[in-house]
Amino acid sequence: MHHDTLLCLDIETMPDRQILPADWPAEKFPPPHCHQIVAISFVEAAIDRSSGVERYRVTECRSGGDLDYDEERLIRGFWKHFARTLPRVVTWNGRGFDLPVLRLRAMVYGVPVPAWFQTGDKWNGYTQRYQPDFNCDLMEQVADYGASQRIGLQDIADLIGLPGKIGGHGSEVADMMARGELEKVRAYCESDVLTLYAAYVRWALLTGRTDPAGHNASVDSLVECLVRERADRPHLGTFLDLWQASTRPAPMHVPIPRPALVAEPPHLPSEHVL
């Protein structure tokens, strides 16, 4: 199955106080079933294979739903969009957290998600851990499924010159929500998916899914989106400015090798011409 859409996805949550035990230690991260979703953010891009390798053309970067959406409406909207597009899903630790939470909260509201479980076959599908063309947990890919030490999204951002988190941290979401700062939560979540998309493009270059020209075109597509949206959504402009100011070796574009020159055949004297 060839996917036409790339979906770089992140969620923000806070504890479900009806489920989380009252004596749960404040410093301990709750298990997935004890979270409720407050924001679902994504970068969506069309996958173009016309050049022989993949290129990604960003169509939007946003958070799902409006500010007045409750959790059930967010969940239903996400899974409806997923079933309609059947995208290649990209996350950071999504197999360990984001996707289990999205599925468990669908169970809470009785939302069927057959497209997740029934698309593909025995070897190729969203439920297959070792099939990154359907469901790419980039954290697992970078760590070779745990053969190497797993790192955080901010670590990969620092490594390749991305701004990373802007305007908050996941541990602050509950307090931000208590203060009525949902817009701030959504902006913070969007900074994570911007980082995720750019990191995925660099990983796609590393693994041969794209080439240097495709990498740079995919980055430029995101930049165009950020420039277009920055007036109405200043956090996107902040991300872009910090990214462009990075001093890392190749924070945005990578070198494109020049084509090798083809040597002309040696000139032979006329007596050697057949």
Coordinates of C-alpha atoms in Angstrom, one line a residue:
M1 CA 0.0 0.0 0.0
H2 CA 1.4 3.4 -1.0
H3 CA 0.3 6.2 1.4
D4 CA -0.5 9.5 -0.1
T5 CA -0.5 11.5 3.2
L6 CA 2.1 11.9 5.9
L7 CA 0.7 12.7 9.4
C8 CA 3.1 13.9 12.0
L9 CA 1.1 13.6 15.2
D10 CA 1.4 14.6 18.9
I11 CA -1.2 14.9 21.7
E12 CA -1.3 16.7 25.0
T13 CA -3.1 15.3 28.0
M14 CA -3.8 15.8 31.6
P15 CA -4.7 13.2 34.3
D16 CA -8.3 11.8 34.3
R17 CA -9.0 12.4 37.9
Q18 CA -11.9 9.9 37.9
I19 CA -9.6 7.1 37.0
L20 CA -6.2 8.1 38.5
P21 CA -5.9 6.8 42.1
A22 CA -6.1 9.6 44.6
D23 CA -2.8 8.6 46.2
W24 CA -0.9 8.6 42.9
P25 CA 2.5 10.2 43.4
A26 CA 2.7 13.7 41.8
E27 CA 6.1 13.0 40.4
K28 CA 5.2 9.7 38.8
F29 CA 3.9 9.7 35.2
P30 CA 0.4 8.1 35.0
P31 CA -0.1 5.1 32.7
P32 CA -1.9 5.7 29.3
H33 CA -5.4 4.8 30.5
C34 CA -5.3 7.5 33.2
H35 CA -4.9 10.4 30.7
Q36 CA -7.6 12.5 29.0
I37 CA -6.7 14.3 25.8
V38 CA -6.9 18.1 25.6
A39 CA -5.1 18.7 22.3
I40 CA -4.3 16.8 19.1
S41 CA -1.8 18.6 16.8
F42 CA -0.3 17.6 13.5
V43 CA 1.7 18.5 10.4
E44 CA 0.0 17.0 7.4
A45 CA 1.8 16.6 4.1
A46 CA 1.2 15.1 0.7
I47 CA 3.7 12.4 -0.3
D48 CA 5.0 13.0 -3.8
R49 CA 6.9 10.2 -5.6
S50 CA 7.2 11.7 -9.0
S51 CA 10.9 12.2 -8.8
G52 CA 11.6 8.6 -7.9
V53 CA 12.0 9.2 -4.2
E54 CA 9.6 10.7 -1.7
R55 CA 9.1 14.4 -1.2
Y56 CA 6.7 15.9 1.3
R57 CA 4.5 18.9 0.5
V58 CA 3.0 20.4 3.7
T59 CA -0.7 21.1 3.5
E60 CA -1.3 22.2 7.0
C61 CA 0.0 22.5 10.5
R62 CA -2.7 22.9 13.1
S63 CA -4.5 21.4 16.1
G64 CA -7.7 19.5 15.7
G65 CA -11.1 21.0 16.4
D66 CA -12.0 24.4 17.8
L67 CA -11.3 25.7 21.3
D68 CA -14.8 24.8 22.5
Y69 CA -14.4 21.1 21.5
D70 CA -14.7 18.6 24.3
E71 CA -12.6 15.4 24.4
E72 CA -15.2 13.2 22.7
R73 CA -15.5 15.6 19.8
L74 CA -11.7 15.7 19.4
I75 CA -11.5 11.9 19.4
R76 CA -14.3 11.4 16.9
G77 CA -12.8 14.1 14.6
F78 CA -9.4 12.6 14.7
W79 CA -10.4 9.0 13.9
K80 CA -12.8 10.2 11.2
H81 CA -10.0 12.1 9.5
F82 CA -7.7 9.1 9.9
A83 CA -10.2 6.7 8.3
R84 CA -10.6 9.1 5.4
T85 CA -6.9 9.6 4.7
L86 CA -5.2 6.4 5.9
P87 CA -2.0 8.3 6.3
R88 CA 1.5 7.2 7.2
V89 CA 1.5 8.1 10.9
V90 CA 4.7 9.6 12.4
T91 CA 5.1 10.0 16.2
W92 CA 7.8 10.3 18.8
N93 CA 7.1 7.5 21.4
G94 CA 3.7 7.2 19.8
R95 CA 3.6 3.4 20.2
G96 CA 4.3 3.8 23.9
F97 CA 1.9 6.7 24.6
D98 CA 0.1 8.8 21.9
L99 CA -1.6 5.9 20.0
P100 CA -2.5 3.8 23.1
V101 CA -4.2 6.9 24.6
L102 CA -6.0 7.7 21.4
R103 CA -7.3 4.2 21.2
L104 CA -8.2 3.9 24.9
R105 CA -10.1 7.2 24.8
A106 CA -12.0 6.0 21.7
M107 CA -13.0 3.0 23.9
V108 CA -14.3 5.4 26.6
Y109 CA -16.7 7.1 24.1
G110 CA -17.6 4.0 22.1
V111 CA -15.8 5.2 19.0
P112 CA -15.0 2.3 16.5
V113 CA -11.7 2.6 14.8
P114 CA -11.6 -0.4 12.4
A115 CA -9.3 1.4 9.9
W116 CA -6.5 1.3 12.4
F117 CA -6.8 -2.5 13.1
Q118 CA -8.0 -3.8 9.7
T119 CA -6.0 -1.9 7.1
G120 CA -3.2 -3.9 5.4
D121 CA -2.5 -7.5 6.0
K122 CA -0.6 -9.8 8.4
W123 CA 2.7 -8.2 7.7
N124 CA 1.8 -4.7 6.7
G125 CA -0.4 -2.5 8.8
Y126 CA -0.7 0.0 11.6
T127 CA -0.5 -2.6 14.3
Q128 CA 2.8 -4.0 13.1
R129 CA 5.7 -2.7 15.2
Y130 CA 8.3 -3.1 12.5
Q131 CA 6.4 -1.5 9.6
P132 CA 7.4 2.2 9.7
D133 CA 5.7 2.9 6.3
F134 CA 2.4 2.6 8.1
N135 CA 3.1 3.7 11.7
C136 CA 6.6 5.2 12.2
D137 CA 7.5 5.8 15.8
L138 CA 10.6 7.9 15.1
M139 CA 12.0 7.4 18.6
E140 CA 12.1 3.6 18.0
Q141 CA 13.6 4.1 14.6
V142 CA 16.4 6.3 15.9
A143 CA 17.1 3.8 18.8
D144 CA 16.9 0.8 16.5
Y145 CA 14.0 -0.6 18.5
G146 CA 15.9 -0.3 21.8
A147 CA 19.2 -1.6 20.6
S148 CA 20.5 1.9 21.3
Q149 CA 19.5 4.1 24.2
R150 CA 16.2 5.9 23.5
I151 CA 16.4 9.7 23.5
G152 CA 13.8 12.5 23.7
L153 CA 12.4 14.7 21.0
Q154 CA 14.3 17.7 22.4
D155 CA 17.5 15.7 22.1
I156 CA 17.0 15.1 18.4
A157 CA 16.1 18.8 18.0
D158 CA 19.3 19.9 19.7
L159 CA 21.3 17.4 17.6
I160 CA 20.1 18.7 14.2
G161 CA 19.5 22.4 15.0
L162 CA 15.7 22.6 15.6
P163 CA 14.2 24.9 18.2
G164 CA 12.3 22.1 19.9
K165 CA 9.8 22.9 22.6
I166 CA 8.4 26.4 22.7
G167 CA 6.1 27.8 25.3
G168 CA 5.8 24.9 27.8
H169 CA 6.4 21.3 28.7
G170 CA 4.1 18.3 29.0
S171 CA 4.4 18.3 32.8
E172 CA 2.8 21.8 32.8
V173 CA -0.3 21.0 30.7
A174 CA -2.6 20.3 33.6
D175 CA -1.7 23.6 35.3
M176 CA -2.1 25.5 32.0
M177 CA -5.5 24.0 31.5
A178 CA -6.5 24.9 35.1
R179 CA -5.7 28.5 34.2
G180 CA -7.8 28.3 31.0
E181 CA -4.7 28.4 28.7
L182 CA -5.8 25.9 26.0
E183 CA -4.5 28.1 23.2
K184 CA -1.1 28.0 24.8
V185 CA -1.3 24.2 25.1
R186 CA -2.2 23.9 21.5
A187 CA 0.7 26.2 20.5
Y188 CA 3.1 24.2 22.5
C189 CA 1.8 20.9 21.0
E190 CA 2.2 22.4 17.5
S191 CA 5.9 23.2 18.2
D192 CA 6.4 19.5 18.9
V193 CA 4.9 18.4 15.6
L194 CA 7.0 21.0 13.7
T195 CA 10.1 19.4 15.3
L196 CA 8.8 15.9 14.5
Y197 CA 8.2 16.7 10.8
A198 CA 11.6 18.2 10.3
A199 CA 13.3 15.3 12.2
Y200 CA 11.3 12.8 10.0
V201 CA 12.5 14.5 6.8
R202 CA 16.1 14.2 8.0
W203 CA 15.5 10.5 8.9
A204 CA 13.9 10.0 5.5
L205 CA 17.2 11.3 3.9
L206 CA 19.2 9.1 6.2
T207 CA 17.3 5.9 5.2
G208 CA 17.1 6.7 1.5
R209 CA 13.4 7.4 1.3
T210 CA 14.3 10.8 -0.1
D211 CA 17.4 12.4 -1.5
P212 CA 19.1 15.7 -0.7
A213 CA 17.0 17.7 -3.2
G214 CA 13.9 16.0 -1.8
H215 CA 14.9 16.8 1.7
N216 CA 15.5 20.4 1.0
A217 CA 12.2 20.7 -0.9
S218 CA 10.3 19.1 2.0
V219 CA 11.9 21.6 4.4
D220 CA 11.1 24.5 2.2
S221 CA 7.5 23.4 2.1
L222 CA 7.3 23.6 5.8
V223 CA 9.0 27.0 5.8
E224 CA 6.4 28.3 3.3
C225 CA 3.7 27.2 5.7
L226 CA 5.3 28.9 8.6
V227 CA 5.8 32.1 6.7
R228 CA 2.2 32.1 5.5
E229 CA 0.7 31.5 9.0
R230 CA 3.1 33.5 11.2
A231 CA 1.0 36.7 11.2
D232 CA -2.0 35.0 12.7
R233 CA -0.1 32.4 14.8
P234 CA 3.0 34.0 16.2
H235 CA 4.4 30.8 17.7
L236 CA 5.0 29.5 14.2
G237 CA 7.1 32.5 13.4
T238 CA 9.0 32.1 16.6
F239 CA 9.8 28.5 15.6
L240 CA 11.0 29.6 12.2
D241 CA 13.2 32.4 13.5
L242 CA 14.9 30.2 16.0
W243 CA 15.4 27.5 13.4
Q244 CA 16.9 29.9 10.9
A245 CA 19.2 31.2 13.6
S246 CA 20.7 27.8 14.4
T247 CA 24.4 27.4 14.2
R248 CA 24.4 23.6 13.8
P249 CA 26.1 22.2 10.7
A250 CA 22.9 21.6 8.6
P251 CA 19.9 22.8 10.6
M252 CA 17.7 23.3 7.5
H253 CA 19.2 22.4 4.1
V254 CA 21.7 19.7 3.3
P255 CA 24.3 19.9 0.5
I256 CA 23.2 18.6 -2.9
P257 CA 26.1 16.7 -4.6
R258 CA 27.0 18.0 -8.0
P259 CA 26.5 15.5 -10.8
A260 CA 29.6 13.6 -11.7
L261 CA 31.2 14.8 -15.0
V262 CA 31.2 12.1 -17.7
A263 CA 34.7 11.8 -19.3
E264 CA 34.7 12.2 -23.0
P265 CA 36.1 9.1 -24.9
P266 CA 39.7 9.6 -26.0
H267 CA 40.2 10.9 -29.6
L268 CA 41.7 8.2 -31.8
P269 CA 43.7 8.9 -34.9
S270 CA 41.8 8.3 -38.2
E271 CA 43.8 5.1 -38.9
H272 CA 42.3 3.5 -35.7
V273 CA 38.7 4.4 -36.6
L274 CA 36.8 1.3 -37.7

